[in-house]
Amino acid sequence: MLTLYSYPQLFGVADNNGYGLKVYAFFKLAGLEFVHEHIFDASAAPRGQLPYVVDDGESIGDSETIIAHAIAKYRLTIDAGLSPEQRRTNLLVTRMLDDLYWVMSYSRWKDERFYPAFRDGFIAQHPQVCAEGFEKAKAYNAQRYHYQGIGRYTPEQAYARGLADLQALAEIVPAAGFVHGATPTSVDAGIYGFVANILYFPIPTPLKVFVDAQKDLVAHCERIHAMVGKS
């Protein structure tokens, strides 16, 4: 059995990390049978990062590598009908979501206006996590942000990047259906993974305020959410 290891649920979404939720949603949309295990410790993961999967004893990390593996091994047809142009769009959106990830993470762990609500909400749903451990994770993330670069931005500069990414997503998703037509493809799973981790979090970051005002982006997220549910 294919097993997906990813971070825990939070605020009604199956993974509180955009990458893990992307893979989870992709598997669901593609009709793939799998077991979903929620973990905190990523030490057993390839590159020490979540999500990862174990498939017939093989450990595979990185969300895009996982999706490519699943498509090839299980002959999934979710993206089979895409044109070269649509595949280029998918690649560009995927890379843009990589940028949005850092701003989302910054809003939770770095911005002191919102960190307490994130911390308290997380511990309330996962009481096995202590406040001291959470503070250690906060310090670790601060180092990551510094070396990645976003930790050297002012909040206004950081959010400007994320809001530009979200504006582009709001213009890409249609009022009805999905990005490439009447049925969802992998790009819809990717967009959902990140937007759901903003929309369903009751923390009024600038990203959340923006998403709430984008009716097509909200509707797209809700359509996917209804299809994939809560793990």
mmCIF file of C-alpha atoms in Angstrom:
data_model
loop_
_atom_site.group_PDB
_atom_site.id
_atom_site.type_symbol
_atom_site.label_atom_id
_atom_site.label_comp_id
_atom_site.label_asym_id
_atom_site.label_seq_id
_atom_site.Cartn_x
_atom_site.Cartn_y
_atom_site.Cartn_z
ATOM 1 C CA MET A 1 0.000 0.000 0.000
ATOM 2 C CA LEU A 2 1.185 3.506 -0.821
ATOM 3 C CA THR A 3 1.632 5.554 2.350
ATOM 4 C CA LEU A 4 1.801 9.337 2.468
ATOM 5 C CA TYR A 5 3.615 10.853 5.441
ATOM 6 C CA SER A 6 2.899 14.507 6.023
ATOM 7 C CA TYR A 7 2.317 17.115 8.697
ATOM 8 C CA PRO A 8 -0.833 17.041 10.848
ATOM 9 C CA GLN A 9 -4.256 18.458 10.128
ATOM 10 C CA LEU A 10 -5.153 21.954 11.206
ATOM 11 C CA PHE A 11 -8.323 24.043 11.034
ATOM 12 C CA GLY A 12 -10.131 21.432 8.942
ATOM 13 C CA VAL A 13 -7.505 20.824 6.240
ATOM 14 C CA ALA A 14 -5.761 17.484 5.895
ATOM 15 C CA ASP A 15 -2.258 18.937 6.190
ATOM 16 C CA ASN A 16 -1.203 22.332 7.508
ATOM 17 C CA ASN A 17 1.645 22.475 4.968
ATOM 18 C CA GLY A 18 0.911 23.431 1.369
ATOM 19 C CA TYR A 19 3.128 20.750 -0.142
ATOM 20 C CA GLY A 20 1.681 17.889 1.849
ATOM 21 C CA LEU A 21 -1.859 19.062 1.168
ATOM 22 C CA LYS A 22 -1.042 19.311 -2.536
ATOM 23 C CA VAL A 23 0.048 15.662 -2.657
ATOM 24 C CA TYR A 24 -2.924 14.544 -0.565
ATOM 25 C CA ALA A 25 -5.354 16.389 -2.851
ATOM 26 C CA PHE A 26 -3.647 15.049 -5.971
ATOM 27 C CA PHE A 27 -3.936 11.460 -4.764
ATOM 28 C CA LYS A 28 -7.608 11.989 -3.946
ATOM 29 C CA LEU A 29 -8.411 13.689 -7.251
ATOM 30 C CA ALA A 30 -6.552 10.990 -9.194
ATOM 31 C CA GLY A 31 -8.507 8.229 -7.429
ATOM 32 C CA LEU A 32 -5.372 6.647 -5.955
ATOM 33 C CA GLU A 33 -5.694 4.415 -2.908
ATOM 34 C CA PHE A 34 -3.283 5.337 -0.133
ATOM 35 C CA VAL A 35 -2.798 5.518 3.616
ATOM 36 C CA HIS A 36 -2.219 8.954 5.141
ATOM 37 C CA GLU A 37 0.011 9.120 8.204
ATOM 38 C CA HIS A 38 0.366 12.430 10.047
ATOM 39 C CA ILE A 39 3.756 12.948 11.661
ATOM 40 C CA PHE A 40 5.882 15.724 13.142
ATOM 41 C CA ASP A 41 9.326 14.151 12.864
ATOM 42 C CA ALA A 42 10.807 14.390 9.366
ATOM 43 C CA SER A 43 14.099 12.655 10.228
ATOM 44 C CA ALA A 44 13.165 9.503 8.284
ATOM 45 C CA ALA A 45 12.169 11.468 5.189
ATOM 46 C CA PRO A 46 14.365 11.852 2.126
ATOM 47 C CA ARG A 47 16.249 15.156 2.588
ATOM 48 C CA GLY A 48 14.648 15.418 6.029
ATOM 49 C CA GLN A 49 11.552 17.114 4.626
ATOM 50 C CA LEU A 50 7.845 16.361 4.522
ATOM 51 C CA PRO A 51 5.870 15.175 2.684
ATOM 52 C CA TYR A 52 7.238 11.871 1.533
ATOM 53 C CA VAL A 53 5.755 8.540 0.501
ATOM 54 C CA VAL A 54 6.761 4.944 0.986
ATOM 55 C CA ASP A 55 5.754 2.790 -1.971
ATOM 56 C CA ASP A 56 6.723 -0.890 -2.008
ATOM 57 C CA GLY A 57 9.540 -0.127 0.381
ATOM 58 C CA GLU A 58 10.864 2.828 -1.622
ATOM 59 C CA SER A 59 10.919 6.243 0.082
ATOM 60 C CA ILE A 60 10.262 9.196 -2.217
ATOM 61 C CA GLY A 61 10.376 12.838 -1.188
ATOM 62 C CA ASP A 62 9.552 16.218 -2.788
ATOM 63 C CA SER A 63 5.952 16.858 -3.779
ATOM 64 C CA GLU A 64 6.608 17.124 -7.517
ATOM 65 C CA THR A 65 8.758 13.979 -7.524
ATOM 66 C CA ILE A 66 6.034 12.135 -5.626
ATOM 67 C CA ILE A 67 3.377 13.200 -8.132
ATOM 68 C CA ALA A 68 5.564 12.274 -11.122
ATOM 69 C CA HIS A 69 6.260 8.874 -9.551
ATOM 70 C CA ALA A 70 2.567 8.214 -8.952
ATOM 71 C CA ILE A 71 1.593 9.215 -12.490
ATOM 72 C CA ALA A 72 4.226 6.929 -14.020
ATOM 73 C CA LYS A 73 3.803 3.909 -11.751
ATOM 74 C CA TYR A 74 0.026 3.885 -11.503
ATOM 75 C CA ARG A 75 -0.621 5.165 -15.031
ATOM 76 C CA LEU A 76 -2.725 8.027 -13.755
ATOM 77 C CA THR A 77 -4.534 9.955 -16.475
ATOM 78 C CA ILE A 78 -5.390 13.115 -14.524
ATOM 79 C CA ASP A 79 -3.035 15.236 -16.685
ATOM 80 C CA ALA A 80 -3.122 13.089 -19.816
ATOM 81 C CA GLY A 81 -5.209 15.492 -21.880
ATOM 82 C CA LEU A 82 -3.161 18.616 -21.221
ATOM 83 C CA SER A 83 -1.629 20.519 -24.109
ATOM 84 C CA PRO A 84 2.011 21.678 -24.110
ATOM 85 C CA GLU A 85 0.785 25.188 -23.319
ATOM 86 C CA GLN A 86 -1.244 23.955 -20.351
ATOM 87 C CA ARG A 87 1.753 22.002 -19.072
ATOM 88 C CA ARG A 88 3.849 25.170 -19.240
ATOM 89 C CA THR A 89 1.175 26.970 -17.227
ATOM 90 C CA ASN A 90 1.298 24.192 -14.647
ATOM 91 C CA LEU A 91 5.064 24.534 -14.315
ATOM 92 C CA LEU A 92 4.875 28.305 -13.891
ATOM 93 C CA VAL A 93 2.120 28.015 -11.269
ATOM 94 C CA THR A 94 4.101 25.335 -9.416
ATOM 95 C CA ARG A 95 7.159 27.589 -9.232
ATOM 96 C CA MET A 96 5.031 30.519 -8.109
ATOM 97 C CA LEU A 97 3.570 28.395 -5.309
ATOM 98 C CA ASP A 98 7.138 27.735 -4.176
ATOM 99 C CA ASP A 99 7.465 31.497 -3.696
ATOM 100 C CA LEU A 100 4.102 31.761 -1.944
ATOM 101 C CA TYR A 101 5.155 29.031 0.495
ATOM 102 C CA TRP A 102 7.787 31.262 2.086
ATOM 103 C CA VAL A 103 5.360 34.141 2.589
ATOM 104 C CA MET A 104 2.727 31.840 4.104
ATOM 105 C CA SER A 105 5.286 30.359 6.460
ATOM 106 C CA TYR A 106 6.577 33.843 7.349
ATOM 107 C CA SER A 107 3.039 34.930 8.245
ATOM 108 C CA ARG A 108 2.713 32.089 10.760
ATOM 109 C CA TRP A 109 6.139 31.881 12.351
ATOM 110 C CA LYS A 110 7.870 35.224 11.813
ATOM 111 C CA ASP A 111 5.183 37.902 12.048
ATOM 112 C CA GLU A 112 4.580 38.485 15.758
ATOM 113 C CA ARG A 113 1.108 39.859 15.033
ATOM 114 C CA PHE A 114 -0.066 36.408 13.950
ATOM 115 C CA TYR A 115 2.342 33.891 15.463
ATOM 116 C CA PRO A 116 0.515 33.645 18.835
ATOM 117 C CA ALA A 117 -2.791 32.760 17.170
ATOM 118 C CA PHE A 118 -1.076 30.137 15.006
ATOM 119 C CA ARG A 119 0.778 28.676 17.996
ATOM 120 C CA ASP A 120 -2.288 28.571 20.227
ATOM 121 C CA GLY A 121 -4.503 27.130 17.502
ATOM 122 C CA PHE A 122 -1.980 24.431 16.686
ATOM 123 C CA ILE A 123 -1.393 23.395 20.289
ATOM 124 C CA ALA A 124 -5.140 23.387 20.969
ATOM 125 C CA GLN A 125 -5.613 20.796 18.211
ATOM 126 C CA HIS A 126 -2.366 18.913 18.902
ATOM 127 C CA PRO A 127 -1.826 19.068 22.687
ATOM 128 C CA GLN A 128 1.071 16.604 22.457
ATOM 129 C CA VAL A 129 3.099 19.556 21.138
ATOM 130 C CA CYS A 130 4.387 21.696 24.003
ATOM 131 C CA ALA A 131 4.919 25.441 23.905
ATOM 132 C CA GLU A 132 8.661 24.982 24.428
ATOM 133 C CA GLY A 133 8.901 22.740 21.384
ATOM 134 C CA PHE A 134 6.944 25.241 19.369
ATOM 135 C CA GLU A 135 9.369 27.998 20.331
ATOM 136 C CA LYS A 136 12.273 25.838 19.174
ATOM 137 C CA ALA A 137 10.538 25.372 15.825
ATOM 138 C CA LYS A 138 10.036 29.125 15.630
ATOM 139 C CA ALA A 139 13.759 29.729 16.163
ATOM 140 C CA TYR A 140 14.631 27.099 13.557
ATOM 141 C CA ASN A 141 12.310 28.721 11.029
ATOM 142 C CA ALA A 142 13.822 32.136 11.727
ATOM 143 C CA GLN A 143 17.173 30.739 10.591
ATOM 144 C CA ARG A 144 15.600 29.300 7.454
ATOM 145 C CA TYR A 145 13.996 32.633 6.584
ATOM 146 C CA HIS A 146 17.269 34.479 7.065
ATOM 147 C CA TYR A 147 19.230 32.196 4.748
ATOM 148 C CA GLN A 148 16.422 31.997 2.184
ATOM 149 C CA GLY A 149 16.173 35.784 2.213
ATOM 150 C CA ILE A 150 12.590 36.515 3.167
ATOM 151 C CA GLY A 151 13.614 36.873 6.808
ATOM 152 C CA ARG A 152 15.503 40.028 5.829
ATOM 153 C CA TYR A 153 12.370 41.643 4.364
ATOM 154 C CA THR A 154 10.062 43.984 6.221
ATOM 155 C CA PRO A 155 6.572 42.507 6.676
ATOM 156 C CA GLU A 156 5.250 44.854 3.999
ATOM 157 C CA GLN A 157 7.877 43.682 1.515
ATOM 158 C CA ALA A 158 7.266 40.024 2.320
ATOM 159 C CA TYR A 159 3.503 40.284 1.973
ATOM 160 C CA ALA A 160 3.824 42.197 -1.288
ATOM 161 C CA ARG A 161 5.394 39.082 -2.807
ATOM 162 C CA GLY A 162 2.661 36.795 -1.529
ATOM 163 C CA LEU A 163 -0.141 39.113 -2.549
ATOM 164 C CA ALA A 164 1.276 39.346 -6.079
ATOM 165 C CA ASP A 165 1.306 35.543 -6.253
ATOM 166 C CA LEU A 166 -2.271 35.329 -5.003
ATOM 167 C CA GLN A 167 -3.415 37.993 -7.455
ATOM 168 C CA ALA A 168 -2.031 35.901 -10.304
ATOM 169 C CA LEU A 169 -3.806 32.809 -8.972
ATOM 170 C CA ALA A 170 -7.049 34.747 -8.665
ATOM 171 C CA GLU A 171 -6.758 35.624 -12.351
ATOM 172 C CA ILE A 172 -5.920 32.062 -13.400
ATOM 173 C CA VAL A 173 -8.767 30.185 -11.726
ATOM 174 C CA PRO A 174 -12.109 30.362 -13.536
ATOM 175 C CA ALA A 175 -15.472 31.315 -12.071
ATOM 176 C CA ALA A 176 -16.638 27.731 -12.592
ATOM 177 C CA GLY A 177 -14.900 24.430 -13.177
ATOM 178 C CA PHE A 178 -11.158 24.145 -12.878
ATOM 179 C CA VAL A 179 -8.019 25.677 -14.340
ATOM 180 C CA HIS A 180 -7.988 23.586 -17.502
ATOM 181 C CA GLY A 181 -11.662 22.755 -17.900
ATOM 182 C CA ALA A 182 -14.502 20.844 -16.346
ATOM 183 C CA THR A 183 -12.345 18.366 -14.420
ATOM 184 C CA PRO A 184 -9.459 19.056 -12.030
ATOM 185 C CA THR A 185 -5.839 18.337 -12.872
ATOM 186 C CA SER A 186 -2.635 18.403 -10.860
ATOM 187 C CA VAL A 187 -2.409 22.183 -10.967
ATOM 188 C CA ASP A 188 -5.757 22.440 -9.164
ATOM 189 C CA ALA A 189 -4.405 20.192 -6.418
ATOM 190 C CA GLY A 190 -1.375 22.463 -6.097
ATOM 191 C CA ILE A 191 -3.395 25.648 -5.896
ATOM 192 C CA TYR A 192 -5.718 24.069 -3.347
ATOM 193 C CA GLY A 193 -2.817 22.927 -1.184
ATOM 194 C CA PHE A 194 -1.697 26.478 -0.602
ATOM 195 C CA VAL A 195 -4.927 28.464 -0.815
ATOM 196 C CA ALA A 196 -6.748 26.149 1.611
ATOM 197 C CA ASN A 197 -3.952 26.733 4.105
ATOM 198 C CA ILE A 198 -4.827 30.421 3.968
ATOM 199 C CA LEU A 199 -8.596 30.384 3.481
ATOM 200 C CA TYR A 200 -9.517 27.951 6.266
ATOM 201 C CA PHE A 201 -7.121 29.372 8.846
ATOM 202 C CA PRO A 202 -8.957 31.836 11.132
ATOM 203 C CA ILE A 203 -5.909 34.089 11.339
ATOM 204 C CA PRO A 204 -6.374 37.504 9.636
ATOM 205 C CA THR A 205 -3.013 37.796 7.893
ATOM 206 C CA PRO A 206 -2.850 40.050 4.807
ATOM 207 C CA LEU A 207 -2.893 36.853 2.740
ATOM 208 C CA LYS A 208 -6.121 35.688 4.386
ATOM 209 C CA VAL A 209 -7.778 39.097 3.960
ATOM 210 C CA PHE A 210 -6.904 39.075 0.277
ATOM 211 C CA VAL A 211 -8.088 35.512 -0.395
ATOM 212 C CA ASP A 212 -11.376 36.109 1.409
ATOM 213 C CA ALA A 213 -12.124 38.914 -1.074
ATOM 214 C CA GLN A 214 -11.480 36.782 -4.189
ATOM 215 C CA LYS A 215 -14.745 34.979 -4.866
ATOM 216 C CA ASP A 216 -13.429 32.850 -7.748
ATOM 217 C CA LEU A 217 -10.366 31.760 -5.778
ATOM 218 C CA VAL A 218 -12.541 30.933 -2.765
ATOM 219 C CA ALA A 219 -15.001 29.015 -4.929
ATOM 220 C CA HIS A 220 -12.192 27.052 -6.583
ATOM 221 C CA CYS A 221 -10.789 26.114 -3.187
ATOM 222 C CA GLU A 222 -14.190 25.087 -1.888
ATOM 223 C CA ARG A 223 -14.839 22.910 -4.956
ATOM 224 C CA ILE A 224 -11.614 20.989 -4.394
ATOM 225 C CA HIS A 225 -12.179 20.834 -0.642
ATOM 226 C CA ALA A 226 -15.569 19.219 -1.174
ATOM 227 C CA MET A 227 -13.945 16.590 -3.424
ATOM 228 C CA VAL A 228 -10.997 15.663 -1.217
ATOM 229 C CA GLY A 229 -12.405 16.151 2.276
ATOM 230 C CA LYS A 230 -10.488 15.844 5.530
ATOM 231 C CA SER A 231 -8.000 13.031 6.098
#
